Structure formats: C-alpha cells, structure tokens
Short mmCIF file of C-alpha atoms in Angstrom, two decimals:
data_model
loop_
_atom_site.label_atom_id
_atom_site.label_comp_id
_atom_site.label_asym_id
_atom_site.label_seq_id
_atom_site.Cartn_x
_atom_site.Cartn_y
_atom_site.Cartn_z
CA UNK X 1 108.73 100.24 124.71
CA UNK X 2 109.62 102.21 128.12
CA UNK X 3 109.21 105.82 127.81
CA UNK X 4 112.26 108.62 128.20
CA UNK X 5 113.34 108.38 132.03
CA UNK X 6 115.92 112.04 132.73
CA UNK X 7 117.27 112.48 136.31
CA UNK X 8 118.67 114.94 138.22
CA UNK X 9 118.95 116.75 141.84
CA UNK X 10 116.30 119.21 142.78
CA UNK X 11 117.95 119.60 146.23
CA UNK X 12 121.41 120.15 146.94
CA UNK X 13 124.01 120.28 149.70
CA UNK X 14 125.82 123.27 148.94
CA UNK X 15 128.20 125.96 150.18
CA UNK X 16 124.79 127.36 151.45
CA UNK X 17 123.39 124.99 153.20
CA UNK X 18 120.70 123.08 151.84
CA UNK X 19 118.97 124.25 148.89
CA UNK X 20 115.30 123.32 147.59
CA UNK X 21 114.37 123.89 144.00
CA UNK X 22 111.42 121.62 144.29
CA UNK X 23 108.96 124.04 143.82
CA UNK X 24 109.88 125.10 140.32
CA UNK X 25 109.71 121.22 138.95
CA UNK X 26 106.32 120.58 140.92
CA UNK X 27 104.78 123.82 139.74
CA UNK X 28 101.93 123.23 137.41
CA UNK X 29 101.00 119.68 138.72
CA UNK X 30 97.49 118.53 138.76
CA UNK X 31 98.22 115.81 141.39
CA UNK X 32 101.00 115.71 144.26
CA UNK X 33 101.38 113.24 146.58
CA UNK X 34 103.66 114.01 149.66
CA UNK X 35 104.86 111.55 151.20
CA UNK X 36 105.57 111.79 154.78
CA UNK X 37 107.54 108.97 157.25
CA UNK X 38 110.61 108.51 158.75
CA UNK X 39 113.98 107.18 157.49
CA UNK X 40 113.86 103.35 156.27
CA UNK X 41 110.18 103.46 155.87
CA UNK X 42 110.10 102.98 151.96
CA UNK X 43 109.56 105.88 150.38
CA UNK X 44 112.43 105.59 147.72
CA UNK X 45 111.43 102.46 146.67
CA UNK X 46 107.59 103.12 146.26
CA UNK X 47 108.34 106.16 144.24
CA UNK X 48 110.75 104.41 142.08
CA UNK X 49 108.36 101.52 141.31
CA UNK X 50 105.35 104.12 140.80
CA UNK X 51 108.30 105.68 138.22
CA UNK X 52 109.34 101.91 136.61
CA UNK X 53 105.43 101.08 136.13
CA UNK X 54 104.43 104.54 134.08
CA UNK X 55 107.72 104.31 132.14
CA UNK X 56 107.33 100.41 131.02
CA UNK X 57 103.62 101.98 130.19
CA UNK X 58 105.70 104.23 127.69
CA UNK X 59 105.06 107.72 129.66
CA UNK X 60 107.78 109.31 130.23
CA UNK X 61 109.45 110.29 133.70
CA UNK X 62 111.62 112.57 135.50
CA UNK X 63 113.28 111.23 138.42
CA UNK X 64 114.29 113.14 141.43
CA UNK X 65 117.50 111.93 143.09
CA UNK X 66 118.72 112.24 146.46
CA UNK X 67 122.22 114.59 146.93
CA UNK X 68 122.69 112.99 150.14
CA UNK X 69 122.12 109.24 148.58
CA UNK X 70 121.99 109.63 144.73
CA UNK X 71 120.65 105.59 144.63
CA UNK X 72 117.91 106.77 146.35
CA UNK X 73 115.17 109.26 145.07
CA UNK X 74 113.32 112.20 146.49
CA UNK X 75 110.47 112.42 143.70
CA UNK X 76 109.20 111.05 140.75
CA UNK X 77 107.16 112.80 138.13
CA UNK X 78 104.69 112.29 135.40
CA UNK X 79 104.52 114.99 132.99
CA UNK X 80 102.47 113.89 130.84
CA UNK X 81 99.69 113.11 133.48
CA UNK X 82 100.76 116.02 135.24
CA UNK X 83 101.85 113.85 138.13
CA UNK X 84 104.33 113.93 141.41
CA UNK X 85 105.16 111.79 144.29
CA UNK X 86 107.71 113.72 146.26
CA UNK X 87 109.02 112.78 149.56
CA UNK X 88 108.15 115.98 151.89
CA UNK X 89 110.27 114.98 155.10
CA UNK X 90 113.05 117.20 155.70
CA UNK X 91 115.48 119.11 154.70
CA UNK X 92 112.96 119.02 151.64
CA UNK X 93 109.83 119.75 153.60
CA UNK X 94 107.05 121.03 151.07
CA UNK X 95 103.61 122.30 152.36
CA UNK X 96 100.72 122.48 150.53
CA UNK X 97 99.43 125.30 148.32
CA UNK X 98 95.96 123.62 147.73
CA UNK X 99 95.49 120.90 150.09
CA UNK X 100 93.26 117.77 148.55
CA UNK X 101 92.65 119.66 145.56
CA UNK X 102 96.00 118.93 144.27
CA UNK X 103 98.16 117.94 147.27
CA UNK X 104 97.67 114.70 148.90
CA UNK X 105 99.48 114.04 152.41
CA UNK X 106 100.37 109.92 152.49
CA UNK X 107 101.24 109.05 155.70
CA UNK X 108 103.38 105.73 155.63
CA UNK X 109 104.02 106.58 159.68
CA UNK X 110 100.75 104.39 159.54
CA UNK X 111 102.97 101.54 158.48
CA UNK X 112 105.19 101.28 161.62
CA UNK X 113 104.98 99.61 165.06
CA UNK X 114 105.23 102.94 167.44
CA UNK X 115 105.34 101.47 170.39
CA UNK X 116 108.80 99.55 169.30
CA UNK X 117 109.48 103.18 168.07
CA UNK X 118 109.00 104.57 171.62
CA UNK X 119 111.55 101.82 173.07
CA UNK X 120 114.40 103.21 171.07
CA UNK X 121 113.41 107.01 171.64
CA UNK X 122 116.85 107.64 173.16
CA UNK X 123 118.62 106.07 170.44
CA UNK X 124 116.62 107.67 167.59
CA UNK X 125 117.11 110.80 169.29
CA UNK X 126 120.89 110.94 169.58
CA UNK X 127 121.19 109.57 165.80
CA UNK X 128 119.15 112.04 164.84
CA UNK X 129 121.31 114.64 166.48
CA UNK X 130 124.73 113.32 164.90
CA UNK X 131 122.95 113.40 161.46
CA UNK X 132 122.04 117.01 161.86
CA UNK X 133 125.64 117.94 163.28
CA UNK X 134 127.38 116.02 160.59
CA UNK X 135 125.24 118.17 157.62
CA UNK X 136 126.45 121.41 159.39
CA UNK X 137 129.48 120.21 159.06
CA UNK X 138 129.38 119.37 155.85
CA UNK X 139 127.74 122.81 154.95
CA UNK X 140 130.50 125.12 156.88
CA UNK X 141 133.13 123.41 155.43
CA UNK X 142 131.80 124.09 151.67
CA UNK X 143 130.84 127.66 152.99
CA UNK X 144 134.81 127.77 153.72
CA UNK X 145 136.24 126.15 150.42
CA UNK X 146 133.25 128.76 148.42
CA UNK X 147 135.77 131.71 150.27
CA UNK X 148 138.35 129.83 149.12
CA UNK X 149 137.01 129.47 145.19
CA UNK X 150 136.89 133.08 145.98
CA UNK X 151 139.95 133.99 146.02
CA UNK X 152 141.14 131.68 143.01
CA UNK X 153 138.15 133.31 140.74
CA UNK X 154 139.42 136.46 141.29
CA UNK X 155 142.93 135.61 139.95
CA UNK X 156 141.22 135.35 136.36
CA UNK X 157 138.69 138.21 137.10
CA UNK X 158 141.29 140.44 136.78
CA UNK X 159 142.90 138.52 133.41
CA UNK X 160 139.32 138.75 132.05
CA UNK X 161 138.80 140.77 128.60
CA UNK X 162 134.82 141.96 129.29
CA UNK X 163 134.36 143.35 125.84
CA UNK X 164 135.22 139.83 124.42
CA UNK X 165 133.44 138.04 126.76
CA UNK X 166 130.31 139.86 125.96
CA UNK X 167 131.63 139.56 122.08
CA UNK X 168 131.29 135.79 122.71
CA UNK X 169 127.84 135.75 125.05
CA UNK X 170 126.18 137.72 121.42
CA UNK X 171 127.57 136.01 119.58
CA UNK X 172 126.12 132.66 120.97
CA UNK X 173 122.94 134.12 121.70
CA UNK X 174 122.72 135.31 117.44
CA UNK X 175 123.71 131.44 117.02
CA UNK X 176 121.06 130.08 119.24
CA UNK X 177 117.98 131.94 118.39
CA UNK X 178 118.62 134.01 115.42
CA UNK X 179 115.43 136.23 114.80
CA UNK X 180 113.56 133.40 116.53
CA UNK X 181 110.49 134.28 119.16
CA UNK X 182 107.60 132.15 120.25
CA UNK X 183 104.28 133.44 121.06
CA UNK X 184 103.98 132.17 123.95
CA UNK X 185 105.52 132.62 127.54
CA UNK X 186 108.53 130.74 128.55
CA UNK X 187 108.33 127.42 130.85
CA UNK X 188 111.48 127.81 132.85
CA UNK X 189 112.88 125.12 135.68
CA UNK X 190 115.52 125.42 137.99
CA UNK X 191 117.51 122.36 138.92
CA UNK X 192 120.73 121.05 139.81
CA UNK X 193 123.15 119.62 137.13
CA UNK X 194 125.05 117.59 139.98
CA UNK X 195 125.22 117.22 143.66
CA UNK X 196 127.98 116.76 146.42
CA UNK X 197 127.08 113.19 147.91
CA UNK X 198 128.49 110.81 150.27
CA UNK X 199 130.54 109.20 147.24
CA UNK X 200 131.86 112.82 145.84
CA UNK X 201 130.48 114.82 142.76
CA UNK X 202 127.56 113.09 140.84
CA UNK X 203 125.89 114.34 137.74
CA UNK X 204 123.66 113.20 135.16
CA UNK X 205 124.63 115.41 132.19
CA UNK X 206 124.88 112.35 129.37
CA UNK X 207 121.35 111.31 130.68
CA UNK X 208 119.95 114.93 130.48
CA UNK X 209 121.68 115.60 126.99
CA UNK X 210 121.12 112.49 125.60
CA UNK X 211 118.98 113.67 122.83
CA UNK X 212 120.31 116.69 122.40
CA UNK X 213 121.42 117.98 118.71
CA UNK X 214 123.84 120.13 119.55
CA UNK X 215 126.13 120.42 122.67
CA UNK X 216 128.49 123.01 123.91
CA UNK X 217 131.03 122.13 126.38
CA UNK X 218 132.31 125.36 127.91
CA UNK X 219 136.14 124.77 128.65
CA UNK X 220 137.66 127.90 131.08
CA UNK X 221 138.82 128.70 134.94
CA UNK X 222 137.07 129.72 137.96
CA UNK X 223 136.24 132.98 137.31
CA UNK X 224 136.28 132.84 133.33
CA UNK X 225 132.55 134.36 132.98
CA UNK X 226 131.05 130.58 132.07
CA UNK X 227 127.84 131.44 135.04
CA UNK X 228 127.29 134.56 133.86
CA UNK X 229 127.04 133.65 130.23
CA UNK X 230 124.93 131.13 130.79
CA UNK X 231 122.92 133.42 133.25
CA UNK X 232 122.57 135.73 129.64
CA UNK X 233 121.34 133.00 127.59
CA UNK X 234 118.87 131.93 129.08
CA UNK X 235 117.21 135.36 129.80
CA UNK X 236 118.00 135.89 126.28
CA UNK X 237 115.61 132.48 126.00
CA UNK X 238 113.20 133.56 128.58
CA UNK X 239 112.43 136.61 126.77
CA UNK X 240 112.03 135.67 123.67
CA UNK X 241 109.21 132.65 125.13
CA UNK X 242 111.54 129.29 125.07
CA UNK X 243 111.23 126.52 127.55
CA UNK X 244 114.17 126.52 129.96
CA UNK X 245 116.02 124.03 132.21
CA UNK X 246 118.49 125.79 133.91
CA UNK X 247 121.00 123.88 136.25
CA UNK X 248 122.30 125.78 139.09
CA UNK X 249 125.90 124.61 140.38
CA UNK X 250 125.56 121.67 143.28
CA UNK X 251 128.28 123.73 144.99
CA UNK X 252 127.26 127.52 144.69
CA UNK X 253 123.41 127.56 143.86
CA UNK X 254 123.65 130.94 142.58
CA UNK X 255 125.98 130.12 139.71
CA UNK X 256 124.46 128.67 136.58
CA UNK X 257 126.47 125.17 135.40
CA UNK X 258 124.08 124.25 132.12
CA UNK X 259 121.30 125.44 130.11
CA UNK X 260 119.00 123.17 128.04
CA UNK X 261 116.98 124.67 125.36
CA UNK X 262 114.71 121.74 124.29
CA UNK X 263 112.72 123.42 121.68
CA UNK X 264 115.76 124.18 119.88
CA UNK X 265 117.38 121.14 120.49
CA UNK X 266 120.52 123.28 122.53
CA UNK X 267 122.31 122.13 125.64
CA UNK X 268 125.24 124.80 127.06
CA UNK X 269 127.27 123.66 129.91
CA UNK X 270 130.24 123.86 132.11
CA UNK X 271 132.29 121.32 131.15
CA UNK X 272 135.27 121.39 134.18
CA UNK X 273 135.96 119.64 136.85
CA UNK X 274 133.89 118.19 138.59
CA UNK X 275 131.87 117.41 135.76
CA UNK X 276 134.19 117.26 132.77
CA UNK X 277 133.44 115.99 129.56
CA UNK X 278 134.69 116.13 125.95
CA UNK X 279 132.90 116.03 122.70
CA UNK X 280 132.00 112.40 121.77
CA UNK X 281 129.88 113.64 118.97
CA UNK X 282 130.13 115.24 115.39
CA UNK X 283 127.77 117.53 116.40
CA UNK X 284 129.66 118.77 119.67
CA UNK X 285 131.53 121.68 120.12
CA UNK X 286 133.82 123.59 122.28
CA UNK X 287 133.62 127.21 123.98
CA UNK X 288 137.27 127.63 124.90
CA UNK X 289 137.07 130.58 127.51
CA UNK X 290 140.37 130.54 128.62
CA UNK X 291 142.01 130.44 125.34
CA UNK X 292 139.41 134.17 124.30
CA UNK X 293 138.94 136.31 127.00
CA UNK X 294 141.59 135.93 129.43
CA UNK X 295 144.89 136.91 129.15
CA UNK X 296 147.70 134.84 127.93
CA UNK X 297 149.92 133.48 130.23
CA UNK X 298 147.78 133.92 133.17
CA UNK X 299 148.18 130.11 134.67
CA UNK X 300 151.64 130.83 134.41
CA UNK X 301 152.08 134.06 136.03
CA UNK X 302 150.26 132.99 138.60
CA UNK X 303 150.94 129.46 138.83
CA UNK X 304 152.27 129.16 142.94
CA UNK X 305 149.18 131.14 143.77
CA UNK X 306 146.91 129.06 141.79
CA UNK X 307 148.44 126.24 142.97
CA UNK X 308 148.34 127.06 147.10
CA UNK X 309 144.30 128.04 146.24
CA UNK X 310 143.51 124.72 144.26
CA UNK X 311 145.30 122.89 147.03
CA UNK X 312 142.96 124.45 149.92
CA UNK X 313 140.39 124.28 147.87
CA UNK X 314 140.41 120.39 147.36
CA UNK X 315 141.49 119.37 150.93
CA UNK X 316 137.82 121.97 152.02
CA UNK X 317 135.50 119.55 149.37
CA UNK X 318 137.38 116.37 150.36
CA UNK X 319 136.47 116.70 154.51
CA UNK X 320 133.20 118.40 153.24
CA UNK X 321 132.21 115.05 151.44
CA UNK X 322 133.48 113.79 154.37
CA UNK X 323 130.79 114.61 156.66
CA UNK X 324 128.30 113.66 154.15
CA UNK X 325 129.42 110.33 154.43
CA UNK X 326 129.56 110.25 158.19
CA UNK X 327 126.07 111.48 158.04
CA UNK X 328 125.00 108.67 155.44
CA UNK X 329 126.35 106.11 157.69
CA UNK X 330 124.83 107.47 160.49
CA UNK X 331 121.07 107.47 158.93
CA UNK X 332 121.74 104.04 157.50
CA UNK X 333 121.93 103.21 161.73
CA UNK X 334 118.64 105.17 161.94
CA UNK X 335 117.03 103.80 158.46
CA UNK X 336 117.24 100.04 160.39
CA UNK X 337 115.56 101.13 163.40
CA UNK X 338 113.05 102.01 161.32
CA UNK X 339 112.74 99.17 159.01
CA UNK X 340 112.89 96.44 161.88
CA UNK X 341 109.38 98.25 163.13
CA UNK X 342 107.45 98.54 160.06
CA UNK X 343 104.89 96.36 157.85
CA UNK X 344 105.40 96.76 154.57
CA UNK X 345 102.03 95.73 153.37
CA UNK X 346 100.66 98.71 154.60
CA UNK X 347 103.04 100.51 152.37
CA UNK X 348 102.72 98.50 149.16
CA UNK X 349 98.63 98.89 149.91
CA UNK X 350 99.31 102.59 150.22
CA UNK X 351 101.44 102.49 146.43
CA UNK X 352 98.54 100.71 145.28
CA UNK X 353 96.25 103.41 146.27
CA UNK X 354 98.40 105.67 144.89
CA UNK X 355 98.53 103.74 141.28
CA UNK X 356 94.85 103.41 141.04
CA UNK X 357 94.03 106.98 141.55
CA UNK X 358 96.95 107.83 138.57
CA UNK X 359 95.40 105.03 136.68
CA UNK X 360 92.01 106.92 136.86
CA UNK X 361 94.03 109.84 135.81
CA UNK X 362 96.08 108.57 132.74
CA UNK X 363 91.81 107.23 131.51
CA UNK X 364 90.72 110.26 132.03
CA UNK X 365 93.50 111.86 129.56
CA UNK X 366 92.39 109.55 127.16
CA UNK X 367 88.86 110.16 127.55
#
C-alpha cells in the first residue's frame, strides 16, 4: 500500500518577483540534503525516485513542484522521518543553518565532464543570460497586471458592506472552532496553492483536499474580502494552537488563497478563476461573497469599467506566461548542454548514498 503523496509550490513566480517559502516547510527537519548542480543534471528525477521509494514503503510524502516546470520537482519530503531533499540552486538558493548536523551539501557537479563544460562557456553563458532576462520579464509584466487587479479590486472595495463581512468572518470562525483550544502551540506552513508556469495557472487543490471533511469554496470578486478572511481564520487557528497550512496566492504572495485546518478536518479556499471549482461533494459548501457583502447591482453599474480592467488584466497574465515559456524553452537548450556532459552513475551512486543514510534513519525510528 503506497502512503499519502500531497503536492504543491513552495516557490512562486509572482507579481513580486520570485518568492521562497521553503523555509517554513523545511523547518523542523532532522536531515536536509541540498542538492546543488546545474540544469539537466538530474536532480528532479533523483528526488522523485527518493519520493516513489518511501511512498511504495507506505510513508507518506510531500512533494515540492517546480512553478517554472510543474512536471518537475524542487523537493521532496519525509515527514514522518523528518526528511528533505531540496534542490538549493537558484532562484531557490537555501544555505545552511547547521551545516552536517542537519544540512548535507550533495554536489552532483561531481557528475559532469567540465572540461566539455568549458568548451561551451560562451554558449552557457548567453543562455543563461536570456533565461534571466526572460524571468524579469515575466515578473514586470505580473508587477503591471497586480496595478492593474488594483484598480478592478477597488471597484468592489467601495461596494463592500464591512460590518457584514466581519458578520460572516465570526461567524465562520464560531463554526470552525467553537469553544475549541489545544494545549499546545500551533504548527503553521506557508505555501502556495498554485503557481504561474510555462503552461498557465496550475494548482493542486483536489490533491491537497482530498481527505478533507468539509470544504468551503469561497465564490466573490477581486476585492470581495476572501484574503483577508482567510488571513482572520487562520490567526483565529493560530491562537487558539491548530496546525495550519496556509496557501498564499501564486500571483500576489501577500494575499491568502486557502486555509487547511487538518486537525479539524477544514479546508477554506478561493474558489475563482484561476482556480475554480464547485462542490462535488455532500459535504461541500459555498461562501457566496458577492451575493452578502457587496452591493447589489455592482457588476452592473460598473460593467464597461469592469470589463476594460478584466480585459488589461488578462492580455498582462497572458504575455506574462509568455515569458515563462520563452524562458522554459530556453533552459531546456541549456538542460541538454548539460546532460550531453554528465555520467549518470555518479548520480544514481550519489541517490544511493542518499537512500542508505534515510534507510539508517527510518531503523532507527523503529528502534
């Protein structure tokens, strides 16, 4: 029987810049290996099959995918064994707080030929170059359709009922945990519920709320108060000592898109575009924010306006995604470079390394 397997992006290309939340989901780790090497020299795959091995082995796994190739990953952890193997090349460099005693640099740089590196220096270099200049494309182009989501959040700011927004916040936050407070403090991490990648918007909400009892799909505009709600929730949660996964937006990392409260068997998110969904369950239910705090007739009033602002707004995210796909195509170029020069033994001796020590490990659980 394979153990549970839940994904999602713990680095993001947003609106500012890149964003890291790797820290939070390493934190606590007993063992981290970082694995360092250029593009094309295996590191997605070794993590993957270090992943596959521990969940056939019924321990379940959290994998880390990439926002600017979700088919590849940028981590895999172990729980359970308190467990990571991260990839810590950039933009997602990560330095060690306790180097050897818990973080372990692998270096699969050992694995390639550098002298048939050194021959294509030129080329490597200039790839390199138009990867770099397509992401800062990419990232001033979401900074520019964020101004834009600006302007079309304010049109139902000013529609917005705040005492029956706040109304609706308590009134969740009485449904969700009741008198209910654990002794304990609170285990809070901060992901991303989707990502903008080379192929568009990608999420994994159905895998991440896949056991969850009870779901709440928050239907409402730009604007409608579903971040801040959430952002009350789970400090509501936080406070009182429950486990949090909080999912910042892939877009705007400082709004919140979905809460998960585990213990309580509670998942809260925005369900709009680009990550719309619709009850499939008995259990499901809807928060209808347009329909209670704003105004009626406020898509109507301001329907030309809304309309110019969606319009900008969607032509912004469609060259955005753009240059994330010129940049993909671009590091593929670089990624075969790579591979052409390297021995892949030396990798799958490194993985092996790897395995044994998180063999000794998982025994020593046991023990």
């Amino acid at each position: 029987m394979a153990g549970k397997i839940i994904r999602y992006f713990a680095g993001g290309n947003t609106a500012r810049g890149f964003y890291s939340l790797f820290d939070s989901n390493l934190e606590g780790l007993e063992k981290v290996y970082i694995l360092k090497g250029g593009p094309g020299t295996g590191k997605s795959t070794l993590m993957k099959e270090i992943g596959a091995y521990w969940s056939e082995k019924d321990y379940s796994v959290e994998y880390l995918h990439c926002s600017s190739d979700p088919d590849s990953i940028d981590g895999v952890i172990i729980p359970s064994l308190k467990v990571g193997v991260v990839d810590g090349t950039a933009p997602h460099v990560l330095e060690p707080n306790l180097p050897g005693a818990v973080e372990e640099y692998v270096n699969l740089g050992e694995a390639w030929d550098s002298q048939a590196l050194a021959k294509e220096k030129q080329n490597i270099q200039d790839l390199s170059n138009q990867v770099s200049q397509a992401f800062q494309d990419a990232y001033q182009t979401f900074a520019q359709a964020l101004r834009v989501h600006d302007d079309w959040e304010k049109i139902y700011i000013q529609s917005m009922d705040f005492d029956k927004a706040n109304e609706l916040t308590n009134r969740l936050i009485e449904t969700f945990y009741g008198n209910m407070s654990l002794n304990k403090k609170s285990e809070v991490r901060h992901r991303f519920l989707g990502a903008a990648t080379p192929k568009g918007a990608v999420d994994f909400v159905p895998n991440l709320t896949a056991d969850i009892n009870k779901r709440y799909f928050i239907k409402g505009r730009p604007g409608s108060g579903k971040s801040t709600m959430l952002k009350k929730l789970a400090s509501e949660g936080e406070a009182r000592g429950f486990d949090l996964e909080i999912y910042h937006c892939g877009f705007d990392p400082n709004s919140l898109d979905m809460v998960i409260i585990r213990e309580l068997g509670i998942a809260i998110f925005d369900s709009t575009a680009p990550h719309e969904y619709f009850p499939s369950r008995e259990s499901d239910e809807i928060i209808d924010m347009y329909g209670t705090i704003i105004a009626p007739g406020t898509d109507e009033i301001f329907a030309d306006q809304i309309k110019e602002v969606q319009s900008k707004y969607k032509a912004n995210m469609k060259k955005a995604i753009g240059f994330l796909a010129d940049a993909k195509e671009i590091r593929n170029q670089l990624e075969a470079i790579y591979i052409s020069t390297m021995d892949f033994d030396v990798v799958s001796k490194q993985k092996e390394k790897i395995q044994s020590e998180i063999e000794e490990i998982a025994q020593s659980n046991e023990a």
